[in-house]
Amino acid sequence: MIQLYFLSILFNALAGYILFTGKDNDLDNSYFPIKTPTFYLILGILSIVTGVLKLLSPTLDGILILGDLVPSAVGVIAGLILIFGIYRQTDTSSVQADPTKGQLDRFGLNLLTFRKPIGIGLLAAALIHFLFPGALFL
């Protein structure tokens, strides 16, 4: 579906820009003009939904899963990073928490540590997905 193709490129590029240009410790200080946690939450949810829907309905008549695997996977990962970044900012009890607090907290902290390389990967996936729509893995 071509609408999901466009939304995947748009959300991956926006999330990649936000993750790449932000500071290491939080998501609120990026150079993006809309710095509200609500925008990040909406973008995170839309990235996850678009990634899942893109896996369910492939763009071209090729191999069903492989054609949209990379943009879908990085979209879901970007959505998780954005949502968990908001969770870490608003939850004051977890800011001072020890690293052994829980599995989800450790998983989110690992995602936040690699947010700049993931942001570069998101921007690259969005650009390659835009330029080469018929590629097997994109």
PDB file of C-alpha atoms in Angstrom:
ATOM      1  CA  MET A   1       0.000   0.000   0.000  1.00  0.00           C
ATOM      2  CA  ILE A   2       1.554   3.244  -1.141  1.00  0.00           C
ATOM      3  CA  GLN A   3       0.201   5.333   1.771  1.00  0.00           C
ATOM      4  CA  LEU A   4       2.004   3.148   4.297  1.00  0.00           C
ATOM      5  CA  TYR A   5       5.134   3.410   2.160  1.00  0.00           C
ATOM      6  CA  PHE A   6       5.021   7.208   2.391  1.00  0.00           C
ATOM      7  CA  LEU A   7       4.196   7.197   6.117  1.00  0.00           C
ATOM      8  CA  SER A   8       7.041   4.791   6.820  1.00  0.00           C
ATOM      9  CA  ILE A   9       9.539   7.057   5.062  1.00  0.00           C
ATOM     10  CA  LEU A  10       8.155  10.156   6.805  1.00  0.00           C
ATOM     11  CA  PHE A  11       8.090   8.703  10.324  1.00  0.00           C
ATOM     12  CA  ASN A  12      11.487   7.033   9.963  1.00  0.00           C
ATOM     13  CA  ALA A  13      13.050  10.278   8.754  1.00  0.00           C
ATOM     14  CA  LEU A  14      11.444  12.365  11.537  1.00  0.00           C
ATOM     15  CA  ALA A  15      12.354   9.894  14.268  1.00  0.00           C
ATOM     16  CA  GLY A  16      15.877   9.511  12.887  1.00  0.00           C
ATOM     17  CA  TYR A  17      16.372  13.267  12.876  1.00  0.00           C
ATOM     18  CA  ILE A  18      15.083  13.590  16.428  1.00  0.00           C
ATOM     19  CA  LEU A  19      17.216  10.735  17.731  1.00  0.00           C
ATOM     20  CA  PHE A  20      20.363  11.851  15.922  1.00  0.00           C
ATOM     21  CA  THR A  21      20.243  15.553  16.833  1.00  0.00           C
ATOM     22  CA  GLY A  22      19.169  15.185  20.458  1.00  0.00           C
ATOM     23  CA  LYS A  23      21.449  15.087  23.455  1.00  0.00           C
ATOM     24  CA  ASP A  24      22.597  11.782  24.846  1.00  0.00           C
ATOM     25  CA  ASN A  25      20.679  11.965  28.101  1.00  0.00           C
ATOM     26  CA  ASP A  26      17.207  13.024  27.005  1.00  0.00           C
ATOM     27  CA  LEU A  27      14.948  13.544  24.016  1.00  0.00           C
ATOM     28  CA  ASP A  28      13.691  17.013  24.902  1.00  0.00           C
ATOM     29  CA  ASN A  29      16.763  18.995  23.826  1.00  0.00           C
ATOM     30  CA  SER A  30      16.933  18.207  20.125  1.00  0.00           C
ATOM     31  CA  TYR A  31      17.031  20.896  17.481  1.00  0.00           C
ATOM     32  CA  PHE A  32      13.619  19.923  16.181  1.00  0.00           C
ATOM     33  CA  PRO A  33      11.208  22.865  16.578  1.00  0.00           C
ATOM     34  CA  ILE A  34       8.507  20.818  18.291  1.00  0.00           C
ATOM     35  CA  LYS A  35      10.080  19.781  21.586  1.00  0.00           C
ATOM     36  CA  THR A  36       7.039  18.571  23.460  1.00  0.00           C
ATOM     37  CA  PRO A  37       6.806  15.070  24.912  1.00  0.00           C
ATOM     38  CA  THR A  38       3.334  14.803  23.391  1.00  0.00           C
ATOM     39  CA  PHE A  39       4.777  15.103  19.889  1.00  0.00           C
ATOM     40  CA  TYR A  40       7.370  12.430  20.667  1.00  0.00           C
ATOM     41  CA  LEU A  41       4.690  10.145  22.094  1.00  0.00           C
ATOM     42  CA  ILE A  42       2.436  10.552  19.049  1.00  0.00           C
ATOM     43  CA  LEU A  43       5.360  10.041  16.675  1.00  0.00           C
ATOM     44  CA  GLY A  44       6.453   6.952  18.606  1.00  0.00           C
ATOM     45  CA  ILE A  45       2.983   5.414  18.517  1.00  0.00           C
ATOM     46  CA  LEU A  46       2.536   6.213  14.825  1.00  0.00           C
ATOM     47  CA  SER A  47       5.964   4.743  14.017  1.00  0.00           C
ATOM     48  CA  ILE A  48       5.108   1.495  15.781  1.00  0.00           C
ATOM     49  CA  VAL A  49       1.668   1.244  14.157  1.00  0.00           C
ATOM     50  CA  THR A  50       3.052   2.016  10.702  1.00  0.00           C
ATOM     51  CA  GLY A  51       5.856  -0.530  11.151  1.00  0.00           C
ATOM     52  CA  VAL A  52       3.425  -3.284  12.129  1.00  0.00           C
ATOM     53  CA  LEU A  53       0.973  -2.428   9.348  1.00  0.00           C
ATOM     54  CA  LYS A  54       3.790  -2.312   6.818  1.00  0.00           C
ATOM     55  CA  LEU A  55       4.724  -5.882   7.732  1.00  0.00           C
ATOM     56  CA  LEU A  56       1.119  -6.975   7.238  1.00  0.00           C
ATOM     57  CA  SER A  57       0.602  -5.337   3.828  1.00  0.00           C
ATOM     58  CA  PRO A  58       3.650  -5.349   1.534  1.00  0.00           C
ATOM     59  CA  THR A  59       4.205  -2.515  -0.920  1.00  0.00           C
ATOM     60  CA  LEU A  60       5.097  -4.436  -4.052  1.00  0.00           C
ATOM     61  CA  ASP A  61       4.171  -7.877  -5.390  1.00  0.00           C
ATOM     62  CA  GLY A  62       7.424  -9.462  -4.311  1.00  0.00           C
ATOM     63  CA  ILE A  63       8.345 -11.482  -1.289  1.00  0.00           C
ATOM     64  CA  LEU A  64       5.812 -10.662   1.395  1.00  0.00           C
ATOM     65  CA  ILE A  65       7.935 -10.110   4.495  1.00  0.00           C
ATOM     66  CA  LEU A  66      11.430  -9.350   3.189  1.00  0.00           C
ATOM     67  CA  GLY A  67      10.478  -6.365   1.054  1.00  0.00           C
ATOM     68  CA  ASP A  68       9.432  -4.257   4.018  1.00  0.00           C
ATOM     69  CA  LEU A  69      11.374  -5.863   6.839  1.00  0.00           C
ATOM     70  CA  VAL A  70      14.078  -3.237   7.427  1.00  0.00           C
ATOM     71  CA  PRO A  71      11.864  -0.104   7.372  1.00  0.00           C
ATOM     72  CA  SER A  72       9.270  -1.837   9.530  1.00  0.00           C
ATOM     73  CA  ALA A  73      11.787  -3.052  12.088  1.00  0.00           C
ATOM     74  CA  VAL A  74      13.580   0.276  12.417  1.00  0.00           C
ATOM     75  CA  GLY A  75      10.232   2.081  12.635  1.00  0.00           C
ATOM     76  CA  VAL A  76       9.141  -0.095  15.541  1.00  0.00           C
ATOM     77  CA  ILE A  77      12.520   0.341  17.258  1.00  0.00           C
ATOM     78  CA  ALA A  78      12.341   4.130  16.779  1.00  0.00           C
ATOM     79  CA  GLY A  79       8.855   4.217  18.262  1.00  0.00           C
ATOM     80  CA  LEU A  80      10.030   2.226  21.281  1.00  0.00           C
ATOM     81  CA  ILE A  81      12.982   4.557  21.809  1.00  0.00           C
ATOM     82  CA  LEU A  82      10.811   7.676  21.599  1.00  0.00           C
ATOM     83  CA  ILE A  83       8.191   6.300  23.976  1.00  0.00           C
ATOM     84  CA  PHE A  84      10.754   4.990  26.451  1.00  0.00           C
ATOM     85  CA  GLY A  85      12.606   8.315  26.356  1.00  0.00           C
ATOM     86  CA  ILE A  86       9.429  10.073  27.443  1.00  0.00           C
ATOM     87  CA  TYR A  87       8.910   7.452  30.146  1.00  0.00           C
ATOM     88  CA  ARG A  88      12.414   8.095  31.471  1.00  0.00           C
ATOM     89  CA  GLN A  89      11.828  11.865  31.527  1.00  0.00           C
ATOM     90  CA  THR A  90       8.452  11.843  33.251  1.00  0.00           C
ATOM     91  CA  ASP A  91       9.026   9.009  35.727  1.00  0.00           C
ATOM     92  CA  THR A  92      10.984  10.697  38.519  1.00  0.00           C
ATOM     93  CA  SER A  93      11.394   7.490  40.494  1.00  0.00           C
ATOM     94  CA  SER A  94      13.281   5.774  37.669  1.00  0.00           C
ATOM     95  CA  VAL A  95      15.740   8.613  37.083  1.00  0.00           C
ATOM     96  CA  GLN A  96      17.654   7.745  40.267  1.00  0.00           C
ATOM     97  CA  ALA A  97      16.950   4.011  39.945  1.00  0.00           C
ATOM     98  CA  ASP A  98      19.568   1.323  40.006  1.00  0.00           C
ATOM     99  CA  PRO A  99      20.285  -0.622  36.777  1.00  0.00           C
ATOM    100  CA  THR A 100      18.831  -3.816  38.265  1.00  0.00           C
ATOM    101  CA  LYS A 101      15.322  -2.359  38.507  1.00  0.00           C
ATOM    102  CA  GLY A 102      13.742  -4.557  35.861  1.00  0.00           C
ATOM    103  CA  GLN A 103      14.081  -6.139  32.451  1.00  0.00           C
ATOM    104  CA  LEU A 104      12.084  -3.450  30.637  1.00  0.00           C
ATOM    105  CA  ASP A 105      14.070  -0.662  32.234  1.00  0.00           C
ATOM    106  CA  ARG A 106      17.393  -2.266  31.242  1.00  0.00           C
ATOM    107  CA  PHE A 107      16.144  -2.896  27.696  1.00  0.00           C
ATOM    108  CA  GLY A 108      15.046   0.734  27.359  1.00  0.00           C
ATOM    109  CA  LEU A 109      18.320   2.026  28.747  1.00  0.00           C
ATOM    110  CA  ASN A 110      20.206  -0.060  26.186  1.00  0.00           C
ATOM    111  CA  LEU A 111      18.062   1.397  23.420  1.00  0.00           C
ATOM    112  CA  LEU A 112      18.669   4.934  24.670  1.00  0.00           C
ATOM    113  CA  THR A 113      22.437   4.399  24.779  1.00  0.00           C
ATOM    114  CA  PHE A 114      22.510   3.595  21.076  1.00  0.00           C
ATOM    115  CA  ARG A 115      20.061   6.290  20.005  1.00  0.00           C
ATOM    116  CA  LYS A 116      22.484   8.244  17.783  1.00  0.00           C
ATOM    117  CA  PRO A 117      23.565   5.213  15.687  1.00  0.00           C
ATOM    118  CA  ILE A 118      19.925   4.136  15.489  1.00  0.00           C
ATOM    119  CA  GLY A 119      19.029   7.670  14.357  1.00  0.00           C
ATOM    120  CA  ILE A 120      21.638   7.457  11.589  1.00  0.00           C
ATOM    121  CA  GLY A 121      20.260   4.040  10.624  1.00  0.00           C
ATOM    122  CA  LEU A 122      16.739   5.452  10.517  1.00  0.00           C
ATOM    123  CA  LEU A 123      17.790   8.306   8.269  1.00  0.00           C
ATOM    124  CA  ALA A 124      19.678   5.909   6.002  1.00  0.00           C
ATOM    125  CA  ALA A 125      16.746   3.477   5.853  1.00  0.00           C
ATOM    126  CA  ALA A 126      14.344   6.308   5.028  1.00  0.00           C
ATOM    127  CA  LEU A 127      16.620   7.654   2.279  1.00  0.00           C
ATOM    128  CA  ILE A 128      17.319   4.240   0.732  1.00  0.00           C
ATOM    129  CA  HIS A 129      13.661   3.278   1.026  1.00  0.00           C
ATOM    130  CA  PHE A 130      12.741   6.487  -0.785  1.00  0.00           C
ATOM    131  CA  LEU A 131      15.327   6.109  -3.558  1.00  0.00           C
ATOM    132  CA  PHE A 132      14.985   2.356  -4.201  1.00  0.00           C
ATOM    133  CA  PRO A 133      11.368   1.266  -3.668  1.00  0.00           C
ATOM    134  CA  GLY A 134      11.809  -2.064  -5.447  1.00  0.00           C
ATOM    135  CA  ALA A 135      14.824  -3.331  -3.520  1.00  0.00           C
ATOM    136  CA  LEU A 136      14.430  -6.791  -2.005  1.00  0.00           C
ATOM    137  CA  PHE A 137      15.247  -5.885   1.602  1.00  0.00           C
ATOM    138  CA  LEU A 138      13.873  -2.359   1.511  1.00  0.00           C
TER     139      LEU A 138
END
